[in-house]
Structures are given as structure tokens and as C-alpha cells.
Short mmCIF file of C-alpha atoms and ligand atoms in Angstrom, two decimals:
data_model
loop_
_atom_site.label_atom_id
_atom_site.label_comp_id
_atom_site.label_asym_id
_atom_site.label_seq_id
_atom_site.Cartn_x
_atom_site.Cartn_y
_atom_site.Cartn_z
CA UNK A 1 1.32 -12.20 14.46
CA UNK A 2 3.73 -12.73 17.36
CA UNK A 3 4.78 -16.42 15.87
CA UNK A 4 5.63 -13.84 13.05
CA UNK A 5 7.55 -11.55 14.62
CA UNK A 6 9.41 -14.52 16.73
CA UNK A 7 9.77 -16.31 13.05
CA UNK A 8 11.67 -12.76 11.61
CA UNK A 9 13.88 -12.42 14.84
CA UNK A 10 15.16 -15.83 14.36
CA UNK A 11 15.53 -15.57 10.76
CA UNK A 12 17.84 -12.21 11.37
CA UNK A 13 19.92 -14.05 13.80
CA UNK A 14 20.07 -17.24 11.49
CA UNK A 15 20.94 -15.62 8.63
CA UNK A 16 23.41 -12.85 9.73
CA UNK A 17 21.29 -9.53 9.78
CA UNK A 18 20.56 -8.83 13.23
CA UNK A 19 22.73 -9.97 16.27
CA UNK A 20 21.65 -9.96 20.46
CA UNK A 21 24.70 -7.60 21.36
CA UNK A 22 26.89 -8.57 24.20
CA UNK A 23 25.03 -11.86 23.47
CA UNK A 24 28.34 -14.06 24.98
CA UNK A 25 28.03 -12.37 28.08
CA UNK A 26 23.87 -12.52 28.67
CA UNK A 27 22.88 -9.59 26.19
CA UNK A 28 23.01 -6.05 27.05
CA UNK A 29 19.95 -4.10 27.45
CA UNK A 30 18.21 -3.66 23.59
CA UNK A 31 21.09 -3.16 21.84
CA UNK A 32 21.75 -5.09 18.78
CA UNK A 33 24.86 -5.48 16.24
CA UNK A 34 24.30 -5.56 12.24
CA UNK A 35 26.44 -9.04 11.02
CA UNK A 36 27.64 -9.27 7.48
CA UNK A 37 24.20 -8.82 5.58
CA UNK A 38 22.50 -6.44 8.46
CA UNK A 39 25.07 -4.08 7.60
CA UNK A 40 25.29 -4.53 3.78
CA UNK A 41 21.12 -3.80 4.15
CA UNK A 42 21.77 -0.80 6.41
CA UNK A 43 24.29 0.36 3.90
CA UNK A 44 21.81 0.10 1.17
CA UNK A 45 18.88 2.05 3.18
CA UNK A 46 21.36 5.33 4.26
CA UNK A 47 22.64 5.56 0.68
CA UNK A 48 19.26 5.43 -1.17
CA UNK A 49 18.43 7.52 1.45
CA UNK A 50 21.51 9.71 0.92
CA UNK A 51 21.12 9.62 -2.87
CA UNK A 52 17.15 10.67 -2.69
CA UNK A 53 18.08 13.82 -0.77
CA UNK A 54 21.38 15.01 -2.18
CA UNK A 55 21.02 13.55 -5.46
CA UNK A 56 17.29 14.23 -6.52
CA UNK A 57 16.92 17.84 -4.93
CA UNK A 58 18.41 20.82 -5.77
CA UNK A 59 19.37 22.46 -3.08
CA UNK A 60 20.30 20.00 -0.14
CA UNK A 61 23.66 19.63 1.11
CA UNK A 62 25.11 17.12 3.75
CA UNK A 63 26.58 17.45 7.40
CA UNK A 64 28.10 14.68 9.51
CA UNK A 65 28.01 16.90 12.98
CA UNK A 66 29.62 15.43 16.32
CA UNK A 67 28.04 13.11 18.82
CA UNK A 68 29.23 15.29 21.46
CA UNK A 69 27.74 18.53 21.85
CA UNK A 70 28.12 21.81 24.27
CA UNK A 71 25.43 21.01 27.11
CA UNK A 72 24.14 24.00 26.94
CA UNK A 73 22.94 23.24 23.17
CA UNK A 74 20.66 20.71 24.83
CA UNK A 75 19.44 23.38 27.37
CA UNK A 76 18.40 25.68 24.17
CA UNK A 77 16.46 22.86 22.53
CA UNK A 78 14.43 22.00 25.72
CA UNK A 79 15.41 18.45 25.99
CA UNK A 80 16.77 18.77 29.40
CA UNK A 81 13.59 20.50 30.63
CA UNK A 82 10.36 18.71 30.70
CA UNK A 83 10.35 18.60 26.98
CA UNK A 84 12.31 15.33 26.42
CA UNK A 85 10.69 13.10 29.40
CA UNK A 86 8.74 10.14 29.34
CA UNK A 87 6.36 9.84 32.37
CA UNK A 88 7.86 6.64 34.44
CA UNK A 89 5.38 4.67 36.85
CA UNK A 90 7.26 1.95 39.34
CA UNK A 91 5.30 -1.32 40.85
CA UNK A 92 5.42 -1.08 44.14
CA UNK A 93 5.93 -4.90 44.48
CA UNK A 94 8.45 -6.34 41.97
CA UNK A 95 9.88 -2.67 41.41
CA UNK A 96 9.80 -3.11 37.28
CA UNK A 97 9.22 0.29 35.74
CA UNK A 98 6.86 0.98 32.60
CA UNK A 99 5.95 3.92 30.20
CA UNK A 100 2.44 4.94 31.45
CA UNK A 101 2.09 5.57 27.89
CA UNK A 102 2.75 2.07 26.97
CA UNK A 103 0.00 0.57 29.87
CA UNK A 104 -3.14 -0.34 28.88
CA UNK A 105 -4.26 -0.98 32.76
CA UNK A 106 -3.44 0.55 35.96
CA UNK A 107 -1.67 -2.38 37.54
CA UNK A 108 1.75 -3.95 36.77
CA UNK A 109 1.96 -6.06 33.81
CA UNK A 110 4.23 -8.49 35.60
CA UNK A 111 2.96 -9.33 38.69
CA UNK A 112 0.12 -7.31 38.85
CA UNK A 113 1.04 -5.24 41.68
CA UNK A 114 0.45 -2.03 42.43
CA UNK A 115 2.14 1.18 40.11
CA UNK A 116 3.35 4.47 41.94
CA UNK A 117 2.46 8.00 40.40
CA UNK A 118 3.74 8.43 37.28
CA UNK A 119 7.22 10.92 37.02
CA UNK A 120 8.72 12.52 34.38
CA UNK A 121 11.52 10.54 33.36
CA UNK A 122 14.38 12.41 30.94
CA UNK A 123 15.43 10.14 28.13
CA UNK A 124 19.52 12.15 27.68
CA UNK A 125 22.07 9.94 28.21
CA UNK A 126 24.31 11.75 30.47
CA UNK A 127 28.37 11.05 30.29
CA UNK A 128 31.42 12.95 31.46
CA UNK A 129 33.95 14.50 29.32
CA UNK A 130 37.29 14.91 30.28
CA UNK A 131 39.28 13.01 33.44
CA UNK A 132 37.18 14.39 36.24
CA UNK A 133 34.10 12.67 36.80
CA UNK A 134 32.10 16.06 38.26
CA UNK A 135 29.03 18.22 37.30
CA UNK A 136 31.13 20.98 35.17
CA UNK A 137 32.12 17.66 33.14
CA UNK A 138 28.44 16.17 32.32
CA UNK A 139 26.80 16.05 29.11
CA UNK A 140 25.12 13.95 27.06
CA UNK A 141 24.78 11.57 24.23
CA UNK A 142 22.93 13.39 21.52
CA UNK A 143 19.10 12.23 21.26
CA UNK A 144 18.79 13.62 17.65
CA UNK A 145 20.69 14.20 15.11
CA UNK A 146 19.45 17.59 14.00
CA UNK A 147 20.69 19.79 16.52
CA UNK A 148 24.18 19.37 14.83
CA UNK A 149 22.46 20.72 11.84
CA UNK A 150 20.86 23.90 13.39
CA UNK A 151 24.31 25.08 14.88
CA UNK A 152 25.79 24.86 11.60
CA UNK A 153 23.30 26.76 9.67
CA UNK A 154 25.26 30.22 9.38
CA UNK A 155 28.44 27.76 8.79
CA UNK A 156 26.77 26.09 5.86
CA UNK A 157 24.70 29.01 4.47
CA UNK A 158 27.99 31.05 4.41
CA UNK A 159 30.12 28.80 3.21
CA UNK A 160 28.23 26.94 0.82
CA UNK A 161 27.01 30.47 -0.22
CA UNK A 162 23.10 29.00 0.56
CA UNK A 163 19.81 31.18 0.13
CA UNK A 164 16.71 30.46 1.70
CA UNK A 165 14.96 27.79 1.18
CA UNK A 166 17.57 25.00 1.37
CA UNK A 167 18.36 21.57 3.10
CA UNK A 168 20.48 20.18 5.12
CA UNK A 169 20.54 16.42 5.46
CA UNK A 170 22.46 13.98 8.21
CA UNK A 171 22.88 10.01 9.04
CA UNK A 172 24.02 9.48 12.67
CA UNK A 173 23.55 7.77 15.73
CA UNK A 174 21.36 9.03 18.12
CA UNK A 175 21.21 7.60 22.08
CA UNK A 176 17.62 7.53 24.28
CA UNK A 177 17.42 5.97 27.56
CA UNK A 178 14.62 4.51 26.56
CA UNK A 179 12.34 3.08 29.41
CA UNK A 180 11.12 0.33 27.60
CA UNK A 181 12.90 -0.65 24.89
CA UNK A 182 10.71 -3.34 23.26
CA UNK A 183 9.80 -4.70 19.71
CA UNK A 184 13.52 -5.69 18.81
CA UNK A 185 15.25 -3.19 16.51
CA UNK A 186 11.95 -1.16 17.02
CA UNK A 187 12.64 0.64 20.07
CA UNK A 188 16.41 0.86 21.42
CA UNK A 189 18.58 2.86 23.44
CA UNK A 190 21.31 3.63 20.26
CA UNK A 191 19.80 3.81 17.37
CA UNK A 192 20.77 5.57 14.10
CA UNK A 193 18.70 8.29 12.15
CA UNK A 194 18.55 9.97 8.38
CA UNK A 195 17.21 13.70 9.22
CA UNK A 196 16.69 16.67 6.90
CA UNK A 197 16.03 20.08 7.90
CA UNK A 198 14.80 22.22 5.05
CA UNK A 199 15.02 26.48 6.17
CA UNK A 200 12.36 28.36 4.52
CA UNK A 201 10.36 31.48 4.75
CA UNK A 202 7.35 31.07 7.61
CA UNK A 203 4.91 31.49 4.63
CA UNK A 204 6.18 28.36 2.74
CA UNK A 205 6.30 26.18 5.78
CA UNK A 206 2.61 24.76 5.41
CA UNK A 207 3.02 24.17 1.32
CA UNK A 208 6.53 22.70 2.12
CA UNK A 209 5.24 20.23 4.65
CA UNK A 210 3.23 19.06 2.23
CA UNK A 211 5.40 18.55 -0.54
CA UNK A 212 7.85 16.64 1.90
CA UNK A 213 4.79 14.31 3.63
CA UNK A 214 4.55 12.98 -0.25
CA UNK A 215 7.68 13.14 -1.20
CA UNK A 216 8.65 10.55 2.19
CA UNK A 217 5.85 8.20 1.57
CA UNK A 218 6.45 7.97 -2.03
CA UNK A 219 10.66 7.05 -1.27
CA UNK A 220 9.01 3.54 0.76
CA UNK A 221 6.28 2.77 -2.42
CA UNK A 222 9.39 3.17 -4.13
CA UNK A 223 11.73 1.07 -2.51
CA UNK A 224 8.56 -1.92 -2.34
CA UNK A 225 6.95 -1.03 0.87
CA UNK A 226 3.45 -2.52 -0.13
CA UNK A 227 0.46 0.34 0.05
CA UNK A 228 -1.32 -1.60 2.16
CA UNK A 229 1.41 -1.63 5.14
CA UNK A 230 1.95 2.00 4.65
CA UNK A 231 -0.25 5.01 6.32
CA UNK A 232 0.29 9.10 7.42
CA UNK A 233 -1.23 9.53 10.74
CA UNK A 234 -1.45 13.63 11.55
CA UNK A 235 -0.61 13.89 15.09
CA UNK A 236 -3.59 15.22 16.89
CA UNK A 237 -2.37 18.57 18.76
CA UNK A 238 -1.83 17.20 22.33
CA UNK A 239 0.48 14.69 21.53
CA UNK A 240 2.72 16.90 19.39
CA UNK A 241 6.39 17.11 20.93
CA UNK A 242 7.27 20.62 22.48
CA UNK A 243 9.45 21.91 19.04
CA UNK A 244 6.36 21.19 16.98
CA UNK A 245 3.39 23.02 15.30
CA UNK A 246 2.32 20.11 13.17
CA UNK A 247 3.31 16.64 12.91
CA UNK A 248 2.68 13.61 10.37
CA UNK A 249 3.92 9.86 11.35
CA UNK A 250 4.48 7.90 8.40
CA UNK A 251 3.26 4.33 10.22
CA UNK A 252 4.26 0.77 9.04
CA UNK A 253 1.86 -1.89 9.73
CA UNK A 254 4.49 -4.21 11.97
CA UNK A 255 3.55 -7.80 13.29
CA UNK A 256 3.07 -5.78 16.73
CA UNK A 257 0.77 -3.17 14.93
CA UNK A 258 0.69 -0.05 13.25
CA UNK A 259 3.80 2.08 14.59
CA UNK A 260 5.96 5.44 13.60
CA UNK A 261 9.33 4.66 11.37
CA UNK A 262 9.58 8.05 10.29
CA UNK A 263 8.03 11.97 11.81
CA UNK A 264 7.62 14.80 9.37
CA UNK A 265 7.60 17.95 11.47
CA UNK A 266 6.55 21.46 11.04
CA UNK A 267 9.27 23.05 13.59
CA UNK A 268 8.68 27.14 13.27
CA UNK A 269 11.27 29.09 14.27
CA UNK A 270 11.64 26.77 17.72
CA UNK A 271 15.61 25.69 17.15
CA UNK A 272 17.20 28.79 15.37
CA UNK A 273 15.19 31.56 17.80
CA UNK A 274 15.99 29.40 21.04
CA UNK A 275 19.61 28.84 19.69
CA UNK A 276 19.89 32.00 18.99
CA UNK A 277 18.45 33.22 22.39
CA UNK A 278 21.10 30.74 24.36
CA UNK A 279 24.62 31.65 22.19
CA UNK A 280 23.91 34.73 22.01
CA UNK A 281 24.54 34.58 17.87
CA UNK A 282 22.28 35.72 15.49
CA UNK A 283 20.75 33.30 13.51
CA UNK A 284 18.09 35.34 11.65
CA UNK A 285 18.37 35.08 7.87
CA UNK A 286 17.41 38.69 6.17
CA UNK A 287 15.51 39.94 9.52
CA UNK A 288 13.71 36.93 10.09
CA UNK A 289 14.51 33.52 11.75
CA UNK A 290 13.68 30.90 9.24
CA UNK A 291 11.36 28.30 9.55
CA UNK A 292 11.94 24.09 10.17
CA UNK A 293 10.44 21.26 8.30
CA UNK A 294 11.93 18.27 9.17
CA UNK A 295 11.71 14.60 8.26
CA UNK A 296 13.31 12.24 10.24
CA UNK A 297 13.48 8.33 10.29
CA UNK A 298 15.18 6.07 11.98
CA UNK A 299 17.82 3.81 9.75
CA UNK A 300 16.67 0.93 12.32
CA UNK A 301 13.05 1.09 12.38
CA UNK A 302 13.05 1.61 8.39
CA UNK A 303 15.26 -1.87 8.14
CA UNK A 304 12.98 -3.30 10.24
CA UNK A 305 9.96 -2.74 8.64
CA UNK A 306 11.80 -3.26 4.88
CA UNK A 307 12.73 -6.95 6.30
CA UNK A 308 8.93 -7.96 7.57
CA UNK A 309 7.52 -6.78 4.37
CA UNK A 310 9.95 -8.57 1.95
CA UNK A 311 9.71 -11.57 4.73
CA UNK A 312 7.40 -14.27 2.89
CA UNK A 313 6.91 -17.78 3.75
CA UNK A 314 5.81 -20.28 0.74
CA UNK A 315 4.10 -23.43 1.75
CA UNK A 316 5.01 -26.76 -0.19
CA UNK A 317 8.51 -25.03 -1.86
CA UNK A 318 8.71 -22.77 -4.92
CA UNK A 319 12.85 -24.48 -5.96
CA UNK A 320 11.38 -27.78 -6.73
CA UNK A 321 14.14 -29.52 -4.14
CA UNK A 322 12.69 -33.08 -3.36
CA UNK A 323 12.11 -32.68 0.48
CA UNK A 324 11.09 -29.48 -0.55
CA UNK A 325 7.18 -29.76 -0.81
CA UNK A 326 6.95 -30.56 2.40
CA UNK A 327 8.78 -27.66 3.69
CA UNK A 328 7.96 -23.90 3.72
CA UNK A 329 10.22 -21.74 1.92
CA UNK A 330 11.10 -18.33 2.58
CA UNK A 331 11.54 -15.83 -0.23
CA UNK A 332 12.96 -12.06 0.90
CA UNK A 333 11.65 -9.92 -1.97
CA UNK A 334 13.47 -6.97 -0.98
CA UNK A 335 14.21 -4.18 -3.94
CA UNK A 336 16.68 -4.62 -5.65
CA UNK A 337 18.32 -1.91 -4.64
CA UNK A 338 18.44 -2.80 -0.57
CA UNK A 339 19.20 -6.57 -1.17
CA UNK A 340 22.60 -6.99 0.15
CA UNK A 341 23.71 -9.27 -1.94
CA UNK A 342 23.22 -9.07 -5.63
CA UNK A 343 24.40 -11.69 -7.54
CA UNK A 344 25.34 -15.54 -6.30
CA UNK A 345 27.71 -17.52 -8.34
CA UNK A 346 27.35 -21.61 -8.14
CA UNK A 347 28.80 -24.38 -10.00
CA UNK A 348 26.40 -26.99 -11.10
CA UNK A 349 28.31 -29.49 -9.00
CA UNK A 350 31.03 -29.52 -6.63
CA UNK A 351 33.43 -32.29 -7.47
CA UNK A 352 34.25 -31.31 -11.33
CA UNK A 353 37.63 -28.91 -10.54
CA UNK A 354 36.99 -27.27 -14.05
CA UNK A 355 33.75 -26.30 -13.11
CA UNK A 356 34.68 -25.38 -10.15
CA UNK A 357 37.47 -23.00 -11.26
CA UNK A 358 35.12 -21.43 -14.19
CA UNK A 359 32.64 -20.31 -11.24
CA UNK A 360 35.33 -19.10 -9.08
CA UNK A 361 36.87 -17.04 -12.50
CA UNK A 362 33.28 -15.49 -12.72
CA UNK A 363 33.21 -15.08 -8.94
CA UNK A 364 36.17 -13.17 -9.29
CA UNK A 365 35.16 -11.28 -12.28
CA UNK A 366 31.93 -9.64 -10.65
CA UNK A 367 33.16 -9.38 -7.10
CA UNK A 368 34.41 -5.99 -7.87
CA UNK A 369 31.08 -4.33 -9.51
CA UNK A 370 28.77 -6.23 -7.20
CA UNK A 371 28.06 -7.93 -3.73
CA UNK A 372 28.78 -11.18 -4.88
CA UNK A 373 28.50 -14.52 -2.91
CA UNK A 374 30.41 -17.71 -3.89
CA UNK A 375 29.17 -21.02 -2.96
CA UNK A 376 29.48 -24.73 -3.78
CA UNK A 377 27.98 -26.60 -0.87
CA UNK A 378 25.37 -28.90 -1.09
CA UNK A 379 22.82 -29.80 -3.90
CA UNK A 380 21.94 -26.46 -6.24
CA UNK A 381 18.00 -26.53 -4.90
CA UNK A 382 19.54 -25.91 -1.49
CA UNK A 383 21.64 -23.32 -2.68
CA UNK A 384 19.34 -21.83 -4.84
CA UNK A 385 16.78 -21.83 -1.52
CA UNK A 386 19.63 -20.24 0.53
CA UNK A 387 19.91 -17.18 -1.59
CA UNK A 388 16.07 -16.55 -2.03
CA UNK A 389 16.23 -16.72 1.68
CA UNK A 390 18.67 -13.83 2.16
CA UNK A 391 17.11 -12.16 -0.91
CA UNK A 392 20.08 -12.29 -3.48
CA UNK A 393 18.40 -10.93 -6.74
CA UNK A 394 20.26 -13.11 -9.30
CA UNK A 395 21.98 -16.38 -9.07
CA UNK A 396 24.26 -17.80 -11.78
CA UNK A 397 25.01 -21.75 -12.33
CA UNK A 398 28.10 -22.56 -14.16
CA UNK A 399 26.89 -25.83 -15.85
CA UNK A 400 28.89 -28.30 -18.05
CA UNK A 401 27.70 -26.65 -21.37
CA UNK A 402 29.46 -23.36 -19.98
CA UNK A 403 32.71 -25.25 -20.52
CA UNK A 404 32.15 -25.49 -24.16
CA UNK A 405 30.15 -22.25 -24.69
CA UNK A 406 31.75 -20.27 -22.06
CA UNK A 407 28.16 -19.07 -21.17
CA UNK A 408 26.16 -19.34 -17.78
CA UNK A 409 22.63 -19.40 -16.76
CA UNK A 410 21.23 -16.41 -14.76
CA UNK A 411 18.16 -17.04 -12.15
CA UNK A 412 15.95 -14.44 -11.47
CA UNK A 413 15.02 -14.49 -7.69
CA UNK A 414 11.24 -13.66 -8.17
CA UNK A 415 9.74 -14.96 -11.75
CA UNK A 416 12.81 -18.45 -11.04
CA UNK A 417 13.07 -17.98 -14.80
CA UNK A 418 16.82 -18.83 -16.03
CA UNK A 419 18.21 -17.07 -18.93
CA UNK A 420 21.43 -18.35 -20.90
CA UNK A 421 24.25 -15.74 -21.56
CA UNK A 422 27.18 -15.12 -22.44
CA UNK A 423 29.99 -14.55 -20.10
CA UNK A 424 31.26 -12.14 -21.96
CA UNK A 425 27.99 -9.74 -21.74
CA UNK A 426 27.48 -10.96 -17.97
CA UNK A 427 28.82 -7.31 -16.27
CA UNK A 428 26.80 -5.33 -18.78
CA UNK A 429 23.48 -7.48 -18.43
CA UNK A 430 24.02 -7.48 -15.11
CA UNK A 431 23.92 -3.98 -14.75
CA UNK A 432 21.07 -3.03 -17.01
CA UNK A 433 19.05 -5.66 -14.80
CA UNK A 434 20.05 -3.98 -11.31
CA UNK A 435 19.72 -0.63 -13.03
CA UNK A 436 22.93 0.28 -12.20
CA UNK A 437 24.68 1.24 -15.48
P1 LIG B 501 8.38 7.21 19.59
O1 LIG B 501 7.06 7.94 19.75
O2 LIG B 501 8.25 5.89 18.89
O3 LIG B 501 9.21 7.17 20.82
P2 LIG B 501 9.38 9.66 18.58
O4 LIG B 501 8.14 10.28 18.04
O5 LIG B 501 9.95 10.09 19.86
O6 LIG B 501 9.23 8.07 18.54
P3 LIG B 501 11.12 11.09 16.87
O7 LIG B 501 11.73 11.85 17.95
O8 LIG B 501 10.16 11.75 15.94
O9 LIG B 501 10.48 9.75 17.46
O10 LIG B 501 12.28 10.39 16.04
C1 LIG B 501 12.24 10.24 14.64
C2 LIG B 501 12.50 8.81 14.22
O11 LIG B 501 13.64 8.27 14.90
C3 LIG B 501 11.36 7.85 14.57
O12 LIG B 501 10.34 7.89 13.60
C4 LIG B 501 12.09 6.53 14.58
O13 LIG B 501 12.20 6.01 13.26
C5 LIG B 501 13.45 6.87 15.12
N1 LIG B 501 13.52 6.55 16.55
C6 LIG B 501 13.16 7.36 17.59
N2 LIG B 501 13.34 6.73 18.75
C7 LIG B 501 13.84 5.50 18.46
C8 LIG B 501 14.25 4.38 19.25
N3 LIG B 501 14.21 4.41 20.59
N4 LIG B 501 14.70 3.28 18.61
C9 LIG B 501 14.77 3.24 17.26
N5 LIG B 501 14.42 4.28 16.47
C10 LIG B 501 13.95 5.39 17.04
#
């Protein structure tokens, strides 16, 4: 399962998805950059995302809230009080520090050395605002995005004219100084996450938390997260985090085990009584301070686990290429959807200029309704290997007959069936294959 894991790190890096960041200079701590198709992907996830939210629900509206918040807001929301700490152990010997969480023995996993008693460890990232570096300038990186949505309640109920119950949804980077970061994308120190806080009467909260726990796991079945790999843990009482009365983890079944990509909480009246408490404004809606479910993933973690399930290696060659049955072939099913590229456009060969220019006129043709990828080197197994490999859902070969018939053949990524069409009908086939029209 490691090999795995090792196999889908290099593959990222390989194929432009996931970056080392800082890599020139050594790497920097667990942070990672998205290249070309990373960030086409990432695009994908935050507007299905997006789309499920705003589009499919009635009554959820969007925020994109600052980074950069009053310090005092994290003083309200008990994240710079023992709330939002990890507990840290040291070894005494090589001095490398661990989540006690995270240890399965008592002694150092490195050396084996002796650990000191565990403290609490706060996970803000503090910074300094302004030119003078001094205490009355700290504050912090935001370690969730939904605390931008809870001071702009009254701002969005009043001026989107809201009643209870409503949702507000947000995409954003959030910052945790993680201790250890581990499990590439996994666990870093920036990280991004899709949250949505729905306000309701206290009574509704249970039924609501429900209809949300479904709602989440259902958006993954959708998008081709297979059953199997999919699972709601409830979060037995003493683990729960300090804001929370009940807790579900939706948990993907990684190469490293089963883990968290996404928390539905139950959240009381925790954020808009304490906020209300610290401003000093009233935040009650009609007497009463509404209640909190929240579901929040992380646009990361999500990726993550969309690329290991898609990620499947075929013994022996499915494209028929001569060295091919040797080799093993990998095949990214993703959903069509998330794939970040959507149609390829080939020429047969790459030494005929008209065929050459009748792929590049189709090229040019679909490049503005879809992620579109040109290419011409090396023999059309290859190429037709290289975009099953990076999960492009169609591929079209400009062949000699197109010259005459001014039609193409269109390869379907999963069933390799090829289809003859028309040029003509290729945007409008195109679309009622991707769904898109
Ligand atoms: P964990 O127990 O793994 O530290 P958490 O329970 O603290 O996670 P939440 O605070 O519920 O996580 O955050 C919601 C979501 O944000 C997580 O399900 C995850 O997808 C994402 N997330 C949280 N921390 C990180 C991180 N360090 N790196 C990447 N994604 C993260």
C-alpha cells in the first residue's frame, strides 16, 4: 500500500498535478503547488462543489471573506485558548517533535529515544500586520474558513433579505501549523477548504444534520468515489472539537488507511452566542441565536482521495501498443466532470502537413468550449496511453479518410470504443457526451 502511495506521488509529479514547493531550493516544509492539470482538477472539485451548494439548494448564498481577521475574532471562537492545540511531545535525544496523537508507542519513532510530557501546542499561524513588528500588531492566518461566514451573518441576512433556515457557503485557504504534516497533500500547513454553514432553528438542528450527512456522501458516489472506499464515522463524544455537539467524518479509505476528507458538524449556538458575547453585537435572529450545521472539506484532501481512486494500473496494456503487453498501463477514470482535460485532438501521423493542419483546425475549433490538448508526438498508441494516463475522457484522431469525409474518429477513454463523426456535429456530440449542453 505504501509502493502505492509512492507510485501516485510520482505519477502527480510526472504528470503535472502535484509539485514539491520550493522544490529548487530543497522543498519547504509540506507545502505543495498545483501544475497545469493539479489546478485544472482543483478547479473542477470547488466548482462542482460550488454548483452542488448554490445551484441545487434553495436557499444558499456565497461569501469569499478575508484571510485576515480582527484577533479578537479568534479569541471569541476559542482557537487561541486550549481549544485549537495539538498536544506536542519532544525526544529528549534527537529533539524531533510528534503529535502524541499520532504515536503508537511511548518512545521516539526516530531514534527511539526518550519523549518529554506532552504540551499543548496551538496550531494559529501568527503574523504581524502593519510596519511594526510588536504584540498590538499580531494576528493570525485564519485556520478555517467559517469564521468569515459567522461575522457576516447579520450582513448577509440583511442584505440578501435571508430568513431562517439558510446557507452560507465559502472556498478559501485556510493555514495550520501543523506538527506533523504527513501523507502528502493529506495533511499540510496551507491548505484550502469548501465550508457551508446552514442557520436554523435549535429544533431542526438534529433533522438537518441528517439531511446534510446524506446529502455529502451522496456528492462523492456521485462524482465516482467507489462505495467501498467511502464510510461516516460518528465521532465518539470525547474526541469532538470544543464548538461541537455532534460530529460525523466522512472517511476515504487512502493507501495509508481510512482517514477524514470532510467533518459534518452539529455547532449549537457556539459561534454566533460567543461572537456575539466578544463584539458586543447582537446576533440573535427573532430572540434566539440560531443554530450551526456545518460541512466542511478540504479542496486538498478531496483531490487527493479523487486521484487514488481513479488511479488504476492495468497489467499487460489495454492500447494494444507493441511493447505494450509487457508494460502496465495506467488508466485515471476520474468523472467526467473533474477530468481536467476533456477532449485530445491527434493526427493519425505526424509528417502529412494536411493532416496535420485539419487536427490543428479542430484543435482550434474546440479549444474554446473545452479543455482541449493538442498533440502529434510519437506513435498514436503512445499518445492514446498518455491521455488515459492523465484521464482525458475523449480523444479524437484525424485520419486520412477525414480528408475526404471531413469526419474524425472519437475514443472513448473507458469502453476504447471509436465512433466516426462528423466534424460538423463534433461540438454538439461532444457536449451531449460530457453532459454539458
Ligand atoms: P484532522 O483531525 O485530520 O486534523 P480536523 O478534524 O482538525 O482534521 P476539521 O477542522 O474538521 O479537520 O477541518 C475540516 C476539513 O478540512 C478536514 O476534513 C480536511 O478535509 C481539511 N483539513 C483540515 N486540516 C487539514 C490539513 N492540515 N491539511 C489538509 N486539509 C485539512
Amino acid at each position: 500500500m505504501i509502493d502505492l502511495m509512492q507510485k501516485i506521488v510520482s505519477f502527480t509529479k510526472r504528470r503535472g498535478f502535484i509539485f514539491p514547493s520550493s522544490e529548487i531550493y530543497g522543498g519547504f516544509g509540506s507545502c505543495y503547488d498545483f501544475g497545469p492539470l493539479g489546478v485544472e482538477m482543483k478547479n473542477n472539485i470547488k466548482r462542482a462543489w460550488w454548483d452542488e451548494m448554490i445551484k441545487k439548494h434553495d436557499d444558499i448564498v456565497g461569501l469569499d471573506s478575508s484571510i485576515l481577521m480582527s484577533p479578537k475574532v479568534w479569541e471569541a471562537s476559542g482557537h487561541l485558548t486550549a481549544g485549537f492545540a495539538d498536544e506536542l511531545v519532544e525526544c529528549k535525544k534527537c529533539h524531533h517533535r510528534f503529535r502524541k496523537d499520532f504515536l503508537k508507542k511511548g518512545k521516539c519513532p526516530d531514534c527511539g529515544g526518550e519523549l518529554t510530557k506532552a504540551r499543548k501546542f496551538n496550531l494559529m499561524m501568527k503574523t504581524f500586520v502593519g510596519p511594526v513588528e510588536n504584540e498590538a500588531a499580531v494576528t493570525y492566518l485564519r485556520a478555517e474558513t467559517c469564521q468569515g461566514i459567522y461575522l457576516n451573518f447579520k450582513n448577509v441576512l440583511q442584505s440578501m433579505r435571508k430568513k431562517i433556515p439558510f446557507g452560507i457557503a465559502q472556498i478559501g485557504k485556510a493555514f495550520r501549523n501543523e506538527i506533523n504534516p504527513r501523507n502528502f497533500v493529506y495533511r499540510t500547513r496551507e491548505f484550502e477548504q469548501m465550508e457551508m454553514q446552514w442557520f436554523c432553528q435549535p429544533k431542526e438542528a438534529p433533522k438537518i444534520f441528517n439531511y446534510w450527512k446524506k446529502e455529502r456522501i451522496n456528492w462523492y458516489l456521485n462524482l465516482g468515489i467507489k462505495k467501498s472506499n467511502l464510510r461516516a464515522r460518528e465521532v465518539s463524544k470525547d474526541e469532538l472539537a470544543h464548538y461541537a455537539k455532534r460530529a460525523v467524518d466522512i472517511e476515504y479509505k487512502f493507501p495509508f488507511g481510512w482517514k477524514e476528507i470532510e467533518g459534518i458538524h452539529n455547532r449549537g449556538d457556539w459561534d454566533l452566542s460567543n461572537h456575539s458575547k466578544h463584539s458586543g453585537e447582537d446576533l440573535k435572529y427573532e430572540g434566539y441565536f440560531p443554530h450551526i450545521i456545518e460541512t466542511s472539506v478540504g479542496v486538498d484532501r478531496s483531490l487527493f482521495a479523487f486521484l487514488c481512486d481513479a488511479y488504476t494500473e492495468i497489467r499487460g496494456g489495454r492500447t494494444k501498443t507493441t511493447k505494450a503487453a509487457k508494460e502496465v498501463e495506467i488508466l485515471l477514470n476520474l468523472n467526467k466532470s473533474l477530468a481536467p482535460i476533456k477532449v485530445a485532438v491527434l493526427p493519425l501521423v505526424k509528417n502529412k502537413p494536411k493532416l496535420v493542419k485539419k487536427a490543428k483546425d479542430v484543435y482550434q475549433m474546440l479549444k474554446p468550449q473545452f479543455r482541449c490538448q493538442y498533440d502529434e508526438v510519437s506513435s498514436i498508441g503512445r499518445r492514446y496511453r498518455r491521455q488515459d494516463e492523465i484521464g482525458t475522457i475523449f480523444t479524437l484522431t484525424v485520419d486520412f479518410e477525414s480528408l475526404e469525409q471531413n469526419d474524425l474518429t472519437i475514443r472513448d477513454r473507458d469502453t476504447m470504443e471509436q465512433e466516426r463523426v462528423k466534424i460538423e456535429d463534433l461540438i454538439k456530440i461532444l457536449k451531449k457526451k460530457l453532459n454539458e449542453q
